[in-house]
mmCIF file of C-alpha atoms in Angstrom:
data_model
loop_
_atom_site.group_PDB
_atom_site.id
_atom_site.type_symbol
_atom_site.label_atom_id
_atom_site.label_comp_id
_atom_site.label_asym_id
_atom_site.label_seq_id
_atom_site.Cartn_x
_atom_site.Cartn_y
_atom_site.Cartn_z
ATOM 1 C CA UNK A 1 -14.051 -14.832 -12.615
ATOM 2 C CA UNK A 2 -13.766 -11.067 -12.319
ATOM 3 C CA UNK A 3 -11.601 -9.824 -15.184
ATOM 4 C CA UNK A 4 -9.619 -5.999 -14.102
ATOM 5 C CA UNK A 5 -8.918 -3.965 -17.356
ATOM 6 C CA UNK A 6 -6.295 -1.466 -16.351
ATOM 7 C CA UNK A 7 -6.031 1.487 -18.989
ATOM 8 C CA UNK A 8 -3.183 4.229 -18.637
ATOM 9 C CA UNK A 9 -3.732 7.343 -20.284
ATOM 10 C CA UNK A 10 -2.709 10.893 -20.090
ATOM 11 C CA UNK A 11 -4.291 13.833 -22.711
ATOM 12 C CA UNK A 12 -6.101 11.023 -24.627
ATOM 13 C CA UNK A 13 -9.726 12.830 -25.607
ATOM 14 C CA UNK A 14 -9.316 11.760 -29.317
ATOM 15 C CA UNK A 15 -9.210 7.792 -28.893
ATOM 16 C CA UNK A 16 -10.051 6.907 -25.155
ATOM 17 C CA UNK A 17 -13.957 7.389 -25.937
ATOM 18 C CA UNK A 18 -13.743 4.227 -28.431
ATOM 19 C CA UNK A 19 -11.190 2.533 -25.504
ATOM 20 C CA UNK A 20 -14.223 2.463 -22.572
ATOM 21 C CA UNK A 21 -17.012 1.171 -25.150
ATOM 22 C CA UNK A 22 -14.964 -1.591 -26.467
ATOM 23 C CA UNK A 23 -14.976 -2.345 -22.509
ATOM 24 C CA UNK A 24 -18.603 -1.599 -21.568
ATOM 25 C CA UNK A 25 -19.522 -3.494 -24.856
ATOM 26 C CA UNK A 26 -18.255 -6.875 -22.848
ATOM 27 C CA UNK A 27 -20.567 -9.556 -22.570
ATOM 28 C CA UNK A 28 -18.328 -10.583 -19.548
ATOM 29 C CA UNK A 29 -20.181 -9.423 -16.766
ATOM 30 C CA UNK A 30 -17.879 -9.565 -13.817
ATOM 31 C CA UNK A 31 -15.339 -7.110 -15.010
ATOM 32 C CA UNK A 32 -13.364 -4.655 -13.730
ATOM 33 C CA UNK A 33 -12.082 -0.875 -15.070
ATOM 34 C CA UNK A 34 -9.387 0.625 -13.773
ATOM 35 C CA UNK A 35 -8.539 4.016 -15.496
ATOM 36 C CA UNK A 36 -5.021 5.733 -14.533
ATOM 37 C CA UNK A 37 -4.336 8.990 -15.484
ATOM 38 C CA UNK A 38 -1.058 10.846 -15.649
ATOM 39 C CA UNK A 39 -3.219 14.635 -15.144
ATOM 40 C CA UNK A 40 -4.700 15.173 -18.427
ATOM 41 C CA UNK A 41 -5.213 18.654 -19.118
ATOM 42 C CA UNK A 42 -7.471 17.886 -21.904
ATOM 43 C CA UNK A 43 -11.414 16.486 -21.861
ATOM 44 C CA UNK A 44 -10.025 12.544 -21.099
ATOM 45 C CA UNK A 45 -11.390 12.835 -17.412
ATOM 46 C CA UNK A 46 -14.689 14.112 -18.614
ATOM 47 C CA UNK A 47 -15.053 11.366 -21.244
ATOM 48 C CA UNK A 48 -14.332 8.846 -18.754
ATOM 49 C CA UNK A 49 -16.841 9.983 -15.980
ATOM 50 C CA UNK A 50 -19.483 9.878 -18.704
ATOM 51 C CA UNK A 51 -19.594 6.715 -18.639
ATOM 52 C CA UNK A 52 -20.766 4.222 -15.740
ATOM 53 C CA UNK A 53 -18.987 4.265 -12.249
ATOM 54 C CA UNK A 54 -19.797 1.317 -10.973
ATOM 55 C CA UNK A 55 -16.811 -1.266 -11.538
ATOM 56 C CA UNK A 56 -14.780 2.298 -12.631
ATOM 57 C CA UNK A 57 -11.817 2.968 -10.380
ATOM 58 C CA UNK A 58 -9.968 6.167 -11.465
ATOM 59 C CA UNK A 59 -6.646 7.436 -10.397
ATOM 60 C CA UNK A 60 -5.655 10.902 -11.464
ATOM 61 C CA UNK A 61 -2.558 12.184 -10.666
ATOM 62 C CA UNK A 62 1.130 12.957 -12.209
ATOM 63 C CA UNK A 63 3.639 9.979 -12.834
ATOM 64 C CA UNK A 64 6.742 8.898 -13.589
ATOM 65 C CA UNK A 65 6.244 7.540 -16.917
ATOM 66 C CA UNK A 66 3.976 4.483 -18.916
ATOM 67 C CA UNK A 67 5.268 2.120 -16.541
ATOM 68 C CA UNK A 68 4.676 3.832 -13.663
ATOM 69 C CA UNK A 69 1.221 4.646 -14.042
ATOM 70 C CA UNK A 70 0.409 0.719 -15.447
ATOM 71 C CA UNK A 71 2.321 -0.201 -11.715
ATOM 72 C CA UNK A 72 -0.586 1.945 -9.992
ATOM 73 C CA UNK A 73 -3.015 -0.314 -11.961
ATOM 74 C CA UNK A 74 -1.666 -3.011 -10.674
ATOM 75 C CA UNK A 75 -1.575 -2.057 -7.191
ATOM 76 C CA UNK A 76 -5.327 -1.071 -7.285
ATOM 77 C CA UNK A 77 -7.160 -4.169 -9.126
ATOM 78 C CA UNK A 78 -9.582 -6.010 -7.123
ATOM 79 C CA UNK A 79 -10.342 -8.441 -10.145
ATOM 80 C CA UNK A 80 -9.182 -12.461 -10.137
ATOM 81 C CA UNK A 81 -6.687 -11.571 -13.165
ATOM 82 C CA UNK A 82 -5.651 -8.571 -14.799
ATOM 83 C CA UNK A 83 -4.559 -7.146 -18.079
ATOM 84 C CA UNK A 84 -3.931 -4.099 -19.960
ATOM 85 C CA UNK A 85 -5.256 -2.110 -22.515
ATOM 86 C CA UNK A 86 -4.189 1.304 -24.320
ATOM 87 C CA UNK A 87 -6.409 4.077 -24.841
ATOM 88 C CA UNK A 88 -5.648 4.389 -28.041
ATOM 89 C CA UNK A 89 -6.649 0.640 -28.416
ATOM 90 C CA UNK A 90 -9.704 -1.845 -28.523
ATOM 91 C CA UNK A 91 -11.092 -4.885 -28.120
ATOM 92 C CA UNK A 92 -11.774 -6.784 -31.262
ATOM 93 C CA UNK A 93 -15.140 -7.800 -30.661
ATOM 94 C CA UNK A 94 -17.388 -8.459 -27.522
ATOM 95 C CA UNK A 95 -16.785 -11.653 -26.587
ATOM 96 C CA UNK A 96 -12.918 -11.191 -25.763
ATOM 97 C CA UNK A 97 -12.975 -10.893 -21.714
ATOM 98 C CA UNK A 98 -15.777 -14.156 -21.970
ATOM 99 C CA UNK A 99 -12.855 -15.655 -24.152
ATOM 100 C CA UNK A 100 -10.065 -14.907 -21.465
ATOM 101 C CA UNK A 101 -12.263 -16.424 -18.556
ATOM 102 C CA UNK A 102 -12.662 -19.358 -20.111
ATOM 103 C CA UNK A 103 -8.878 -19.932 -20.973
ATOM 104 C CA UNK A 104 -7.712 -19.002 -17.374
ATOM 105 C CA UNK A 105 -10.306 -21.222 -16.089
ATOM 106 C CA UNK A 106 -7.394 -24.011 -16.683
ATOM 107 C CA UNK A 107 -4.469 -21.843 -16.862
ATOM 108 C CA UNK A 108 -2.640 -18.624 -15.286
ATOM 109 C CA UNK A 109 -1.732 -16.958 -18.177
ATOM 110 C CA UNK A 110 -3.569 -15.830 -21.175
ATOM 111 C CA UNK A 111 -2.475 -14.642 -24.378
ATOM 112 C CA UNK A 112 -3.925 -14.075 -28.060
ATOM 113 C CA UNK A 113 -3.277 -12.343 -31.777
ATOM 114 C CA UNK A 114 -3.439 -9.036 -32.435
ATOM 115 C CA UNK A 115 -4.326 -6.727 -35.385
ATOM 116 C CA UNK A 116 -2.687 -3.647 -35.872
ATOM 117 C CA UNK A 117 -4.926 -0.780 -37.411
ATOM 118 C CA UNK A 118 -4.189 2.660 -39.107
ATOM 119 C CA UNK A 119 -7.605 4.012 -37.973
ATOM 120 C CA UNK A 120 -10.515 2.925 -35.480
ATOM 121 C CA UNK A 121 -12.886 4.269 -38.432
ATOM 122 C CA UNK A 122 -12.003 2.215 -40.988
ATOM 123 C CA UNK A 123 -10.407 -1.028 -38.797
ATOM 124 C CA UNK A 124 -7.711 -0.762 -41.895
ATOM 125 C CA UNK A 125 -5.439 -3.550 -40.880
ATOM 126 C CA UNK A 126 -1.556 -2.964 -41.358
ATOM 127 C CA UNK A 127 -0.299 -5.605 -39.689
ATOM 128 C CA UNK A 128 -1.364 -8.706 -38.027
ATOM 129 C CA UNK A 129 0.532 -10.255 -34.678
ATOM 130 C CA UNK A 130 -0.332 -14.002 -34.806
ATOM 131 C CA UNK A 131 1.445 -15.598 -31.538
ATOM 132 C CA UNK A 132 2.809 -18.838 -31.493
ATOM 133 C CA UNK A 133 1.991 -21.551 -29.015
ATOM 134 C CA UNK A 134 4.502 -21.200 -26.152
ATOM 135 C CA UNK A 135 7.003 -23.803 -24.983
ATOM 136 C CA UNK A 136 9.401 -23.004 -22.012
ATOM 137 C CA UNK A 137 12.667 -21.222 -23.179
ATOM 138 C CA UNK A 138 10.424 -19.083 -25.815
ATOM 139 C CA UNK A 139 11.868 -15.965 -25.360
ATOM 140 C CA UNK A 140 15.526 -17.223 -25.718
ATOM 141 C CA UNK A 141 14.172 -17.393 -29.474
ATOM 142 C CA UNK A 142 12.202 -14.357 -30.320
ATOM 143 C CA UNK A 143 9.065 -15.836 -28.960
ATOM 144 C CA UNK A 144 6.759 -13.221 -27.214
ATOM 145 C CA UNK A 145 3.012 -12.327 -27.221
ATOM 146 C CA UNK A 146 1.653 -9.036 -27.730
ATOM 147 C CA UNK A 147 1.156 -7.288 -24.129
ATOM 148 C CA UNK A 148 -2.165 -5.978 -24.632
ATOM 149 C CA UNK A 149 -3.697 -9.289 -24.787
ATOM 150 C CA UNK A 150 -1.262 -10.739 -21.987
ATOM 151 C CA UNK A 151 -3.864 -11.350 -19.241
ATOM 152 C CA UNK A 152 -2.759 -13.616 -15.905
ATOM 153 C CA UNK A 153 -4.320 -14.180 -12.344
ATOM 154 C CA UNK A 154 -3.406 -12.716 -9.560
ATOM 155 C CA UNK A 155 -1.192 -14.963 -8.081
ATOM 156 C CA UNK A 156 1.225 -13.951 -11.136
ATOM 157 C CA UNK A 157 1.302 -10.980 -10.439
ATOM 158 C CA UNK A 158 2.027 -11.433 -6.445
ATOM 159 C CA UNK A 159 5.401 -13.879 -7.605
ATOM 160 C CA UNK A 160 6.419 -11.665 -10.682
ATOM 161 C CA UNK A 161 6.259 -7.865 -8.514
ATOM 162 C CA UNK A 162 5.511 -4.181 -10.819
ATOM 163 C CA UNK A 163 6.745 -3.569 -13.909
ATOM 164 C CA UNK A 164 10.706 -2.476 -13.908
ATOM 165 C CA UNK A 165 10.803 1.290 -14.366
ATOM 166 C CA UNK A 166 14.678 0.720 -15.437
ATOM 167 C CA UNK A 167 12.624 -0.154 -19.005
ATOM 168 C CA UNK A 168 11.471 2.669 -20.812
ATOM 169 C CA UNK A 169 10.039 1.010 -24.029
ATOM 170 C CA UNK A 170 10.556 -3.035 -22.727
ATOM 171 C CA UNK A 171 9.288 -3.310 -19.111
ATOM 172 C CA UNK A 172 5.821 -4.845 -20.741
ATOM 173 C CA UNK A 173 8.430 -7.540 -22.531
ATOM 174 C CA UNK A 174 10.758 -7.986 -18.899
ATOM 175 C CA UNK A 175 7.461 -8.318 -16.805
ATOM 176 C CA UNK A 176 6.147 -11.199 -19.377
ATOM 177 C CA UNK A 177 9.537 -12.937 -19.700
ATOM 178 C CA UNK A 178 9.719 -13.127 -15.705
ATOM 179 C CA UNK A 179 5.964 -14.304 -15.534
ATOM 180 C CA UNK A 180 6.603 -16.941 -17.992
ATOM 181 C CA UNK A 181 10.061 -17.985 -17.921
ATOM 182 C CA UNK A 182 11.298 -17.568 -14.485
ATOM 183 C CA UNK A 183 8.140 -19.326 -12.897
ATOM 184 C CA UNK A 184 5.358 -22.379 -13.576
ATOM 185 C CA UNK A 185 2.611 -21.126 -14.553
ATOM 186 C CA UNK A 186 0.270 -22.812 -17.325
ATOM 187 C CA UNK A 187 0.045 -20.459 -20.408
ATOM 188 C CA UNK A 188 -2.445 -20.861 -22.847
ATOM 189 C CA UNK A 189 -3.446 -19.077 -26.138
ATOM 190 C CA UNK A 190 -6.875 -17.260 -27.007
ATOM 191 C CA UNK A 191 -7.362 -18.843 -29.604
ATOM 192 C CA UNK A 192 -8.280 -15.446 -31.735
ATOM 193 C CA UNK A 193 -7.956 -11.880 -32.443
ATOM 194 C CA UNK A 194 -8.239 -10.004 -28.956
ATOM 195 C CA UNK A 195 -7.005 -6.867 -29.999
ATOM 196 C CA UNK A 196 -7.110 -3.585 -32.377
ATOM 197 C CA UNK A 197 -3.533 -1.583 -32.002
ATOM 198 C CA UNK A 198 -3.276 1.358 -33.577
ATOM 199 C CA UNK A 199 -0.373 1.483 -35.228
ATOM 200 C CA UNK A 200 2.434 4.212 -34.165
ATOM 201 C CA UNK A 201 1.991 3.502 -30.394
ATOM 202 C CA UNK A 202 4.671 4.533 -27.835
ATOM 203 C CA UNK A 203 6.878 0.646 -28.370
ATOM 204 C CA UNK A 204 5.843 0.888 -31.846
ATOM 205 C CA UNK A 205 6.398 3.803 -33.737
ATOM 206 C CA UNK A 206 9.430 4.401 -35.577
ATOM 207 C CA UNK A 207 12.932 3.051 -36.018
ATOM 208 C CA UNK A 208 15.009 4.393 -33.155
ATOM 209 C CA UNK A 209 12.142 3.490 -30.797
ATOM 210 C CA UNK A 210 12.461 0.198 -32.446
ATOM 211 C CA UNK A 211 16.075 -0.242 -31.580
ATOM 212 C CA UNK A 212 15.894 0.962 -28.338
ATOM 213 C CA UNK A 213 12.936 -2.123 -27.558
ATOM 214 C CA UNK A 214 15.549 -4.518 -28.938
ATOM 215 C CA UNK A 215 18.302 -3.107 -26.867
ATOM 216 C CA UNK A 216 16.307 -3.418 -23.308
ATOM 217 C CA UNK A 217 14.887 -6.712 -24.285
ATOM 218 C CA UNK A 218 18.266 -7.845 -24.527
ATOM 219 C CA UNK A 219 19.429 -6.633 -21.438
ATOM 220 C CA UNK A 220 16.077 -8.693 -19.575
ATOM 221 C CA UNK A 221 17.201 -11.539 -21.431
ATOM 222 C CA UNK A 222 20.930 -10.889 -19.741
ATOM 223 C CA UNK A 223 19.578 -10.650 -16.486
ATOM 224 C CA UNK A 224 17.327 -13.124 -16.435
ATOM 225 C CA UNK A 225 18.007 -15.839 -19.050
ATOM 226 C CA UNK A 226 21.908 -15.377 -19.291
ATOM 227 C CA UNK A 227 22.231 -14.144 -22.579
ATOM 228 C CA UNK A 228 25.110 -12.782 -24.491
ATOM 229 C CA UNK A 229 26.347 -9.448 -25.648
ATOM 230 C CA UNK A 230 24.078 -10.760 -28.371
ATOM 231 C CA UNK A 231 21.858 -13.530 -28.457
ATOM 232 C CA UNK A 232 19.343 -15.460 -31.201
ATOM 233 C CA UNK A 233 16.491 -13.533 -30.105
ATOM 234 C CA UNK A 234 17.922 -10.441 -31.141
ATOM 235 C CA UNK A 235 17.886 -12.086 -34.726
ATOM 236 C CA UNK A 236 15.041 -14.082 -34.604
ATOM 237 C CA UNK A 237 12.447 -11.590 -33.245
ATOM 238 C CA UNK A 238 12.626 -9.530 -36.150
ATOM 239 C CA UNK A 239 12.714 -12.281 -38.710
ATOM 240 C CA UNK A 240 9.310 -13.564 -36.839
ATOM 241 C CA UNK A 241 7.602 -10.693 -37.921
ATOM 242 C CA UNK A 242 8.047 -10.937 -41.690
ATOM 243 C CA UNK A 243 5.321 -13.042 -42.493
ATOM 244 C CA UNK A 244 2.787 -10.647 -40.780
ATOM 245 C CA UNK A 245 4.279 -8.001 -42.863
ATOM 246 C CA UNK A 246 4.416 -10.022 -46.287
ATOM 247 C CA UNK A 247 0.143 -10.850 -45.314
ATOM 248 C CA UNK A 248 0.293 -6.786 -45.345
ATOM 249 C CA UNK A 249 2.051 -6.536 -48.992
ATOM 250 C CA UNK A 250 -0.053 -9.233 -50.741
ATOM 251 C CA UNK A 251 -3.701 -7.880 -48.714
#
């Protein structure tokens, strides 16, 4: 199964070096890079052109936003299944792509746990994202996994469509609430860390940003799910992440 990585970046020199050898590091062999930039005017093309071409598709040109540029990605994989990851972000060790394969062997959708760290250097965790298993009707509850180890084949991606640019913070949350709720597929967790986040990303830094998530999940779960001016997953999403938080205080 050929595996497509798709990492958006724009003025990324400081972290997207550590991004690409998580990827190259891959004992996966049929994989699949595909870098889009928004028109860095920093080193990030250089740093990615030092690296191997072959499997390396690059797009480099202005866009209209995160979401944008991760709809290009999807528009230009050639892999079996596809997921994304930042470039500010890694994998957690080399046998994570092997580790997807082998889940979407059975299944069409792929998730895992996450670690978010305060520095590549030191791996410091600060919090960890530990996913639940998924039932149908998950997101009505709070339930979602973390998108950068969301991973799906291809025939997700033809029923579900792009991203919705209408999201600034939440299309990654709309896009896996359509996938999951709205359709059949089999989803299936990891089984392990996938991930390293650092911490203070653009859906996760701060509290306004915060909010703003919350509000534009809730409006996905209006449209699609027939939620209320509130709902329980407006409640229960936060209160899902206190135990990752209280594993933080007592580390």
């Amino acid at each position: 199964m050929k595996i497509s990585v798709v990492t958006v970046c724009f003025n990324s020199a400081k972290t997207i070096g550590r991004t690409l050898e998580s990827f190259f590091g891959q004992d996966h062999a049929a994989k699949e890079l595909v870098v889009v930039d928004g028109g860095s005017k920093d080193e990030t093309l250089e740093i990615v052109c030092s690296f191997p071409a072959d499997g390396v598709v690059v797009i480099s040109e202005p866009d209209h936003g995160i979401y944008d540029a991760m709809n290009k990605g999807l528009a230009a994989f050639s892999g079996d299944a596809v997921g994304f990851l930042n470039s500010d972000d890694r994998f957690k060790d080399a046998q994570t792509l092997s580790a997807v394969a082998a889940t979407l062997a059975h299944n069409d959708i792929a998730f895992g746990d996450l670690d978010f760290v305060r520095c590549h250097e030191t791996r410091e965790v600060v919090r960890r994202w530990r996913t639940a298993a998924w039932r149908k009707g998950g997101f009505r509850h709070g339930w979602m996994p973390a998108h950068p180890t969301f991973y799906c084949r291809r025939a997700v991606i033809e029923a579900v469509g792009p991203f919705d640019l209408r999201y600034r913070v939440a299309a990654d949350y709309d896009h896996m609430l359509r996938a999951m709720e709205l359709h059949d597929f089999r989803a299936a967790p990891v089984g392990h860390v996938m991930v390293e986040m650092l911490h203070g990303g653009e859906s996760t830094s701060g509290l306004k940003s915060h909010l703003h998530h919350n509000l534009e999940a809730l409006d996905s779960r209006r449209r699609w799910l027939g939620a209320g001016a509130v709902d329980y997953a407006l409640f229960a999403k936060p209160l899902r992440k206190l135990p990752q938080l209280m594993a933080r205080l007592r580390a």
